[in-house]
Short mmCIF file of C-alpha atoms and ligand atoms in Angstrom, two decimals:
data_model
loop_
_atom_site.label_atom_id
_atom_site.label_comp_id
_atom_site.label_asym_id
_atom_site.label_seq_id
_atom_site.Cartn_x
_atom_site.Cartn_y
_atom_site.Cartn_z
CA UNK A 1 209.84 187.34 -2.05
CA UNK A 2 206.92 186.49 0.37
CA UNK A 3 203.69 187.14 -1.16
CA UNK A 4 201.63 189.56 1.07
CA UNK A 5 199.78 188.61 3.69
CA UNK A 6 196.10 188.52 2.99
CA UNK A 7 193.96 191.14 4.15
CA UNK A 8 191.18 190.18 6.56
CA UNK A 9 188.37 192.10 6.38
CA UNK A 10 186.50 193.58 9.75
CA UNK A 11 183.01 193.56 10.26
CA UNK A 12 182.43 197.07 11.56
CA UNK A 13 179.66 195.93 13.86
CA UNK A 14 180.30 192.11 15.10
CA UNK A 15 177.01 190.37 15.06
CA UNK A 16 178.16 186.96 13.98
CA UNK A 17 180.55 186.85 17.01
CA UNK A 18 177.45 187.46 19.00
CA UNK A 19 175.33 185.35 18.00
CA UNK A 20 178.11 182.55 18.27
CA UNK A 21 178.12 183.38 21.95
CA UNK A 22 174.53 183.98 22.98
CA UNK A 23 173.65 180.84 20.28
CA UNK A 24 172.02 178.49 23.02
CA UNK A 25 170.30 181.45 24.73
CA UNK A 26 168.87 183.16 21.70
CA UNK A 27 167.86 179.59 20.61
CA UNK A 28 165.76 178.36 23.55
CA UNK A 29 164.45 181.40 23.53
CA UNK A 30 163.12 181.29 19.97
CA UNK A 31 162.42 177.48 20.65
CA UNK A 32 160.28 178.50 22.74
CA UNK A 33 158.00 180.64 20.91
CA UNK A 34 157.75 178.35 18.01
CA UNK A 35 156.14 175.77 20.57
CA UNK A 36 153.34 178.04 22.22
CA UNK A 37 152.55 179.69 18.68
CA UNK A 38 151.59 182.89 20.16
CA UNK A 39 153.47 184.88 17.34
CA UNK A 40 151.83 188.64 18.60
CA UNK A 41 151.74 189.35 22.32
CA UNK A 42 152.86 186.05 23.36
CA UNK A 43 154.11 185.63 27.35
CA UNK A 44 157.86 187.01 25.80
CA UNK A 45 156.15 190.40 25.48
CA UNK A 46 155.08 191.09 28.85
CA UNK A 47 158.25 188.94 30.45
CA UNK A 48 160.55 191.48 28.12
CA UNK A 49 158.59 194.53 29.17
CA UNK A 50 159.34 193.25 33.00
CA UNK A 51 162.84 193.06 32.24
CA UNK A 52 163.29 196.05 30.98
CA UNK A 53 161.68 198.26 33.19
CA UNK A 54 163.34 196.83 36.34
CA UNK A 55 166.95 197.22 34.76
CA UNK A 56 166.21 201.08 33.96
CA UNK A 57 163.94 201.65 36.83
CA UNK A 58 161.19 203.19 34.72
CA UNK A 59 157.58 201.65 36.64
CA UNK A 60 156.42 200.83 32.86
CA UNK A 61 157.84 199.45 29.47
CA UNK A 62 155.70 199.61 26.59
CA UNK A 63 157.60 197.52 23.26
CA UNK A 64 156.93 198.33 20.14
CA UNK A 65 157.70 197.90 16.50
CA UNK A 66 160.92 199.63 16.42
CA UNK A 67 162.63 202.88 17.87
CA UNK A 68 160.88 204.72 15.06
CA UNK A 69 157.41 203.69 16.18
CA UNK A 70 158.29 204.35 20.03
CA UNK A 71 159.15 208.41 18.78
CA UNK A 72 155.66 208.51 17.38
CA UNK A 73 153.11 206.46 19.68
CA UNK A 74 155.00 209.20 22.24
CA UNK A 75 154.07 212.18 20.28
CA UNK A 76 150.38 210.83 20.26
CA UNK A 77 150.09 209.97 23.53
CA UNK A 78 151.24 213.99 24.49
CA UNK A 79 148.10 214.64 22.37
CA UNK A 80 150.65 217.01 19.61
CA UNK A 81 148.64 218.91 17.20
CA UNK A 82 149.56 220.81 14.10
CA UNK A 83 151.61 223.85 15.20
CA UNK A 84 152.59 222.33 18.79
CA UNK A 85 156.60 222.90 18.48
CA UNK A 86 159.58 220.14 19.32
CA UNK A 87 162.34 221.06 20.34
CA UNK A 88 165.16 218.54 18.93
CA UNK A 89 168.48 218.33 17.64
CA UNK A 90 169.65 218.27 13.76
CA UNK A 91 172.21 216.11 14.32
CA UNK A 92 170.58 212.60 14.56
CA UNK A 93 169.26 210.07 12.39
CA UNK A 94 165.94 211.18 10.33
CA UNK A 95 163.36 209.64 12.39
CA UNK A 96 163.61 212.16 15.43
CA UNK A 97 162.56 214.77 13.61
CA UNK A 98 160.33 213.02 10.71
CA UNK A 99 157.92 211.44 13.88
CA UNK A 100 157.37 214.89 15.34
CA UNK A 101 156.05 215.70 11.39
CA UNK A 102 154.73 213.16 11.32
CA UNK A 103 152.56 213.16 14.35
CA UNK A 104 151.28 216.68 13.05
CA UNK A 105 154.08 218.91 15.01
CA UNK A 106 156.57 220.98 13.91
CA UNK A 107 160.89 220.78 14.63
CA UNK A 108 162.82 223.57 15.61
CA UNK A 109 166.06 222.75 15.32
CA UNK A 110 168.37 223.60 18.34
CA UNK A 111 172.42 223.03 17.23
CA UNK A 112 174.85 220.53 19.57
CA UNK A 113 177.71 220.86 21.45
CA UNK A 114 180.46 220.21 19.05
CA UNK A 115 182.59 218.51 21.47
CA UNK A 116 179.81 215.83 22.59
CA UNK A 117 177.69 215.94 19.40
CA UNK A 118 174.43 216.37 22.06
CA UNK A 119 172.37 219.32 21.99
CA UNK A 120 173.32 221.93 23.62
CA UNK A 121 170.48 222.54 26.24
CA UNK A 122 172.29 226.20 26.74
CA UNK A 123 170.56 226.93 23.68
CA UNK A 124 167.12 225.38 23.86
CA UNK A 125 165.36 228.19 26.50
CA UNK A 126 165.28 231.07 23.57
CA UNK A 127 163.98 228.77 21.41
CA UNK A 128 160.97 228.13 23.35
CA UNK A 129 157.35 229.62 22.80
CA UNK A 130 154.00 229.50 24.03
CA UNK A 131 153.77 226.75 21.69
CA UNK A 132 156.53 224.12 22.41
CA UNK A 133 155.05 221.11 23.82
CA UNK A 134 158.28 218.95 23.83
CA UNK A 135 161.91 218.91 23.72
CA UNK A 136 163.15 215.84 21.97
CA UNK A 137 167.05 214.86 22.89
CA UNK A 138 168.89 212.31 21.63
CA UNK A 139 171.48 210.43 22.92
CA UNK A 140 174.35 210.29 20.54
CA UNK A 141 176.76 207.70 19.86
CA UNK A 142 175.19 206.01 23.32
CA UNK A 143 176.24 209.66 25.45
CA UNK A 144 172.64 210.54 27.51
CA UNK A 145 172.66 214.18 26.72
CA UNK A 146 172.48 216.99 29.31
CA UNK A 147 169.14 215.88 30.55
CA UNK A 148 168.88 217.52 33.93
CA UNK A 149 169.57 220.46 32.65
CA UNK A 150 166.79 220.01 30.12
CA UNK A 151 164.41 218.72 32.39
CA UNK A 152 164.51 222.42 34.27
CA UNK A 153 164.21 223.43 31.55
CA UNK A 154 161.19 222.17 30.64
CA UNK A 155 159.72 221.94 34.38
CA UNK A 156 160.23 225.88 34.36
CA UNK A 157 157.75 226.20 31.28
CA UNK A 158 155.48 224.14 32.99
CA UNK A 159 153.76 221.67 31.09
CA UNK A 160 156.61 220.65 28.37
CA UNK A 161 157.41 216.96 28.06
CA UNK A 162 160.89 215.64 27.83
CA UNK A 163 160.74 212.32 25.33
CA UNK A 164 164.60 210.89 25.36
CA UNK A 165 165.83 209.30 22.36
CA UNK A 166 167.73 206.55 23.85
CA UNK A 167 167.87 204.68 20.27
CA UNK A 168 171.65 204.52 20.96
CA UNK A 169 171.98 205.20 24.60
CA UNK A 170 170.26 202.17 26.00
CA UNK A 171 172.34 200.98 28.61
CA UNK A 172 173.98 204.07 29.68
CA UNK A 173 173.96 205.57 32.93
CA UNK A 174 174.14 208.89 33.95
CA UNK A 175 174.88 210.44 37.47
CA UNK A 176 173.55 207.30 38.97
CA UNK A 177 170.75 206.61 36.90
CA UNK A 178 169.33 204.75 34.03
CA UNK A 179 169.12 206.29 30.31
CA UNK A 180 165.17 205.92 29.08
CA UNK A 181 164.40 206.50 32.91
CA UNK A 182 165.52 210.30 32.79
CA UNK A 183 162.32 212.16 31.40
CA UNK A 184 158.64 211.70 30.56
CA UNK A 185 159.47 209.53 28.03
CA UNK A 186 162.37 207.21 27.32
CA UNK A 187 162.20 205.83 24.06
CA UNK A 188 164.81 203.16 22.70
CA UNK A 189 165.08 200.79 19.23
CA UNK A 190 166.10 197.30 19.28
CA UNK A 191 167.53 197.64 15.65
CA UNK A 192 170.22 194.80 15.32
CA UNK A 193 172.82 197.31 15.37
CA UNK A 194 172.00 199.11 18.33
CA UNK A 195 173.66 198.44 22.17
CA UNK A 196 170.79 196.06 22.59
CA UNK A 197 169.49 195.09 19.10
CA UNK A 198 167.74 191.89 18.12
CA UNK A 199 166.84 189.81 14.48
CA UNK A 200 164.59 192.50 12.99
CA UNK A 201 162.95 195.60 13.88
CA UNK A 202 162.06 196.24 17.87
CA UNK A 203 161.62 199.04 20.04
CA UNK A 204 160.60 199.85 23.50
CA UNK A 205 158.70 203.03 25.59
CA UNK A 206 160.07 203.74 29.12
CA UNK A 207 157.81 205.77 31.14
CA UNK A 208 156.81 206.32 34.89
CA UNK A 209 153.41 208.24 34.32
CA UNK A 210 150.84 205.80 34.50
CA UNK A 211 148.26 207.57 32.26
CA UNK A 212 150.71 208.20 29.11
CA UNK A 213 151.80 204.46 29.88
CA UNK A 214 148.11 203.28 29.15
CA UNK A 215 147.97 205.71 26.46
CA UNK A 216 151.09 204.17 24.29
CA UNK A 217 149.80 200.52 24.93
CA UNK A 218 146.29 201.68 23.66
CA UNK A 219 148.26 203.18 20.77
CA UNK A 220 150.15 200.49 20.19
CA UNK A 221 146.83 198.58 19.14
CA UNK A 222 144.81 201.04 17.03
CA UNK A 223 144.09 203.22 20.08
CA UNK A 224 142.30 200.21 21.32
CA UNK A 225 140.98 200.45 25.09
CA UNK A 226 139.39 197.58 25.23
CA UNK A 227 138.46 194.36 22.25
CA UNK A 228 137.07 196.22 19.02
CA UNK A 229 136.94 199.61 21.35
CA UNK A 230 138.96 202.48 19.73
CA UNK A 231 138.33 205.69 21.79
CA UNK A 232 141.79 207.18 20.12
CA UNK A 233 143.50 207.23 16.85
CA UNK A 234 146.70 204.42 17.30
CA UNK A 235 148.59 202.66 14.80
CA UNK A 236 149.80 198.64 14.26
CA UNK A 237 152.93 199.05 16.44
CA UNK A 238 153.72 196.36 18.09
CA UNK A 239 156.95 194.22 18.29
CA UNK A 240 156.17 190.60 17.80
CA UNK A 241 156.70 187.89 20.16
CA UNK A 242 159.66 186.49 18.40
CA UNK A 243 161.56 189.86 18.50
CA UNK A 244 160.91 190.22 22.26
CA UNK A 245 162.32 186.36 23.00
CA UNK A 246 165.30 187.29 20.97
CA UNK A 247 166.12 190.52 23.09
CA UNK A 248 165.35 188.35 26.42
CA UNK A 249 168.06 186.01 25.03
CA UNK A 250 170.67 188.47 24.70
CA UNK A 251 170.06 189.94 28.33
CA UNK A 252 172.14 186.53 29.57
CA UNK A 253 174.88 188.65 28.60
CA UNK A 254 174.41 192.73 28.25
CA UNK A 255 175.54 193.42 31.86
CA UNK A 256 178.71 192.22 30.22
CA UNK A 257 178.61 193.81 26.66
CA UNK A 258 177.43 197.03 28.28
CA UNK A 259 180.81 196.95 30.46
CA UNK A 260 182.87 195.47 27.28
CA UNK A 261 181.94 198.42 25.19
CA UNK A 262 182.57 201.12 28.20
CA UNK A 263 186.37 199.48 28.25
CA UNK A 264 186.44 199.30 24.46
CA UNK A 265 185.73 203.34 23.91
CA UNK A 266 188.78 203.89 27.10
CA UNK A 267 190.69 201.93 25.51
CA UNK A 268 189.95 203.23 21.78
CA UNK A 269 190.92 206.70 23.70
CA UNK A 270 194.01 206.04 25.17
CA UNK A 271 195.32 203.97 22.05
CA UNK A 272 194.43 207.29 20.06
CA UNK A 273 196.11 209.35 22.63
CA UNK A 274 199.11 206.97 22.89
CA UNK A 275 200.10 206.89 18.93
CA UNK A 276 199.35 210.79 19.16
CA UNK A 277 197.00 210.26 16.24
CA UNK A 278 195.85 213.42 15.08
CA UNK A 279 192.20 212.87 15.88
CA UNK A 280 189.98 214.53 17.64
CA UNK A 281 187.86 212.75 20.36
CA UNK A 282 184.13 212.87 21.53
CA UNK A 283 183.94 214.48 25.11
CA UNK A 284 182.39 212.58 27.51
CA UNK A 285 180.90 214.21 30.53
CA UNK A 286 182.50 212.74 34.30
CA UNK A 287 178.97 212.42 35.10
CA UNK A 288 178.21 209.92 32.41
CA UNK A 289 179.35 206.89 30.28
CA UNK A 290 178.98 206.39 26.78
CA UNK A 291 178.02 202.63 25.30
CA UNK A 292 179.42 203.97 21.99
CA UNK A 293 176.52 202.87 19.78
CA UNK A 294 179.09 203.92 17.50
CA UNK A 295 182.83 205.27 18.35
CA UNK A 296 182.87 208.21 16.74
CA UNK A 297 186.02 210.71 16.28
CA UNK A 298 186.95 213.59 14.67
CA UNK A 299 189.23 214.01 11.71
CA UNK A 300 190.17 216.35 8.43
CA UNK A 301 190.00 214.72 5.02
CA UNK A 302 187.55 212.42 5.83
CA UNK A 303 187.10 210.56 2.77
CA UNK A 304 190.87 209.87 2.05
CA UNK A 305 191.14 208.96 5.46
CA UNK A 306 188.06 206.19 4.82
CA UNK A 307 189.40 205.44 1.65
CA UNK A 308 192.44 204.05 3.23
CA UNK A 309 191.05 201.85 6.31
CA UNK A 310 189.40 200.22 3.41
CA UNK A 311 192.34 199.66 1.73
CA UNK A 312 193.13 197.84 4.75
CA UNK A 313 189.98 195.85 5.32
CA UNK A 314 188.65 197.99 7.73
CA UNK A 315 185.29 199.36 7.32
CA UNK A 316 184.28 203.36 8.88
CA UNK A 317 180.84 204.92 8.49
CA UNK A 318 179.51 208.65 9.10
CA UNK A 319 177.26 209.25 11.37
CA UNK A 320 175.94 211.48 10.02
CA UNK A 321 177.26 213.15 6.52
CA UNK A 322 174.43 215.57 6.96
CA UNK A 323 171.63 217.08 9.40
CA UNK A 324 168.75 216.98 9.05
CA UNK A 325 167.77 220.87 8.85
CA UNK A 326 170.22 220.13 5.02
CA UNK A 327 167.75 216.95 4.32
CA UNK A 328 166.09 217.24 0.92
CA UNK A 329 162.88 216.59 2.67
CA UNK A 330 163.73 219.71 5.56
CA UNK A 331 165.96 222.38 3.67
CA UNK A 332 162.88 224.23 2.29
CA UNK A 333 161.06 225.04 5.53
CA UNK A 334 164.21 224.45 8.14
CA UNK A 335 167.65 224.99 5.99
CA UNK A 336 167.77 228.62 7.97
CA UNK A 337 167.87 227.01 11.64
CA UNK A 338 171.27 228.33 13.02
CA UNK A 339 173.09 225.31 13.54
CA UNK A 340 176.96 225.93 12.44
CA UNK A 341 178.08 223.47 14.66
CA UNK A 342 175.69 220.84 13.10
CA UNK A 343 176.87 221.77 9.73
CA UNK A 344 180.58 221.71 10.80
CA UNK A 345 180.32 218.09 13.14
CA UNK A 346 178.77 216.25 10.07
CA UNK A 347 181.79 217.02 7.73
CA UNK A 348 184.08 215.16 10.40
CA UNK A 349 182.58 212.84 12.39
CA UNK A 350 184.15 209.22 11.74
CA UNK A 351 182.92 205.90 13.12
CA UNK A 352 185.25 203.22 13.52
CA UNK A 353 184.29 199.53 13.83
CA UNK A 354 182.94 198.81 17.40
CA UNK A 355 180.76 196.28 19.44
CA UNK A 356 181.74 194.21 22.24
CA UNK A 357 183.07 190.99 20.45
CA UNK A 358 185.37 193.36 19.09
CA UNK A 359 189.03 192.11 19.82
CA UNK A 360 191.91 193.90 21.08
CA UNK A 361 193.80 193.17 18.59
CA UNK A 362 191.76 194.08 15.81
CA UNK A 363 191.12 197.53 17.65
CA UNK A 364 194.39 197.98 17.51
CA UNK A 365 194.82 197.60 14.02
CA UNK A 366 192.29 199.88 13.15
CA UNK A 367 194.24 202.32 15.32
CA UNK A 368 197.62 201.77 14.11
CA UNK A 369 195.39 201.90 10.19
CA UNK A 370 193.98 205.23 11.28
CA UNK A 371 197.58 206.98 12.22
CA UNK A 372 198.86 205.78 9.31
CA UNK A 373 195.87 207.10 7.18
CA UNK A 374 196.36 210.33 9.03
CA UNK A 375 199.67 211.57 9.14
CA UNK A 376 200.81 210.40 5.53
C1 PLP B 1 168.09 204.04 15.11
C2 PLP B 1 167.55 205.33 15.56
C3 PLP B 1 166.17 205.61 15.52
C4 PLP B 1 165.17 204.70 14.86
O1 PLP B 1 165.15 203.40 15.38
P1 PLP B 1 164.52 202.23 14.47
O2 PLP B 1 164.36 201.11 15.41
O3 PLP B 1 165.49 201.96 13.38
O4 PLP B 1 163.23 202.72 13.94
C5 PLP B 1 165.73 206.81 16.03
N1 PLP B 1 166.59 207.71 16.55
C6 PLP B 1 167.91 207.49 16.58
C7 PLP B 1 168.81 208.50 17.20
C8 PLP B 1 168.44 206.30 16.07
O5 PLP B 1 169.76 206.09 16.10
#
């Protein structure tokens, strides 16, 4: 008898494959800085920030430290003070809603759609008051969520701010336009994992208000107007020089990972459909395409079901296994928000391994894995 054939494992996000290709880029780049010296707001910086607001069409980029820091140095710059109310979802990673804390506001917790995982902005107008000052969305999975909708919202209450979290929606469009150029605020994390990530921890501000732009950059720097001149509170949130070259390196070749990962959720979708595997898929809205940050479906029996890919080499993750109104840190003060669909969503949602050097034929293995893991 033949012994088996090995088992290769899959990385569930491709970053060596990357790197392989943007090597020469990334490298010149990085050469680059290491010759001027000019580790913290070196030429890169303001070359990045360029970049960056021309390809969204936002008139200013602000980077900073990472997607985290961009939610806060946003919150500041809308002045929030304790009671002022956000309006956000609960299903999103922890940093949404722990920078609106965090910057001395307070979360109310408005449930998603449970086909597109978004909030649902049907929900958001009851849940304003005299004291909502924002309403935070968030772009799951890479899917800009219903943001003209929320914008109307928010213009009809006159004086509410609209701060996108385009952590994983950087690089999608919707009905013509640019996510992080959608609201009063487009803030996006450069987290290696992310649609655009780079070496360490990065993050950028999108913004066409000139006044909140100033006030993020004088944020950024200790609220810092001019040398040794703090007329605000600000924190060290900057992205360093290095961080910005890297991102400028991988821009050679985002136009095409952006359109790789588009084709890579269709096909995903139709390979799903084709093998009638009995998973559910994320809706995406006509108006709209997902980058798939993560490709995310649907399914019963989750951890069997995860238990067997890896039986099979093939890694899954949950994004996420619980919202944030069920967080230790929230359930006290938040656990009542009435988000079923939250609380339903996070006991199915399964990623599957995705990023633009992934191959066909490895995507179809994980399908083929996936229908066998599901109808046993
Ligand atoms: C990743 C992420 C963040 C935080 O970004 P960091 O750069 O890791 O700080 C915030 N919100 C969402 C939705 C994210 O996915």
């Amino acid at each position: 008898m033949n012994a088996p054939e090995p088992i290769k494992a899959m990385d569930f996000i491709d970053l060596k494959s990357q790197y392989a290709a943007l090597r020469d880029d990334v490298n010149r780049r990085i050469q680059r800085v290491l010759d001027h010296g000019q580790y913290i707001m070196g030429p890169e910086v303001a070359e990045l920030e360029q970049a960056l607001a021309a390809r969204t069409g936002a008139a200013h980029c602000i980077t900073v430290a990472s997607g985290t820091e961009a939610l806060l140095i946003t919150l500041m710059a809308l002045g929030l003070k304790a009671g002022d109310e956000v309006i956000t979802t609960p299903f999103t990673f922890i940093a949404t809603a722990e920078m609106i804390v965090l910057a001395g506001g307070t979360p109310v917790f408005v449930d998603v759609d449970p086909a597109s995982c978004n909030i649902d902005a049907t929900l958001i107008e009851a849940r304003i008051t005299a004291r909502t000052k924002a309403i935070m969305p968030v772009g799951l999975y890479g899917q800009v969520a219903d943001m003209d909708e929320i914008n109307a919202i928010a213009a009809r209450h006159g004086g509410i701010a609209v701060i996108e979290d385009a952590a994983q929606s950087f690089g999608a469009s919707y009905k013509g336009r640019q996510s992080c150029n959608l609201s009063t605020f487009g803030c996006t994390s450069f987290f290696p994992s992310k649609p655009l990530g780079c070496y360490g921890d990065g993050g950028a501000i999108f913004t066409s208000d000139a006044a909140l732009a100033q006030a993020c950059r004088e944020i950024r720097v200790h609220g810092q107007s001019r040398r040794y001149e703090h007329t605000r509170l600000g924190v060290g949130g900057r992205m360093d020089t290095l961080q910005c070259a890297v991102v400028l390196g991988k821009l050679t070749r985002f136009d095409w990972e952006i359109a790789r990962r588009i084709a890579l959720g269709e096909r995903y979708s139709e390979l799903l459909r084709a093998a009638d595997v009995p998973a559910q898929l994320l809706a995406v809205g006509d108006d709209r395409d997902c980058v798939w940050a993560q490709f995310t479906v649907f399914v019963d029996r989750r951890a069997q079901v995860q238990q067997c890919l890896q039986a099979q080499g093939i890694p899954t993750a949950v994004h996420y296994p619980k919202p944030l109104h069920r967080q230790p840190v929230f359930a006290e003060v938040y656990g009542n928000s009435p988000c079923p669909h939250s609380d339903a969503v996070a006991q199915r949602v399964l990623s599957l391994p995705m990023s633009a050097d992934l191959s066909d034929s490895d995507q179809q293995r994980v399908v083929e894995a996936l229908a066998s893991a599901l109808m046993r």
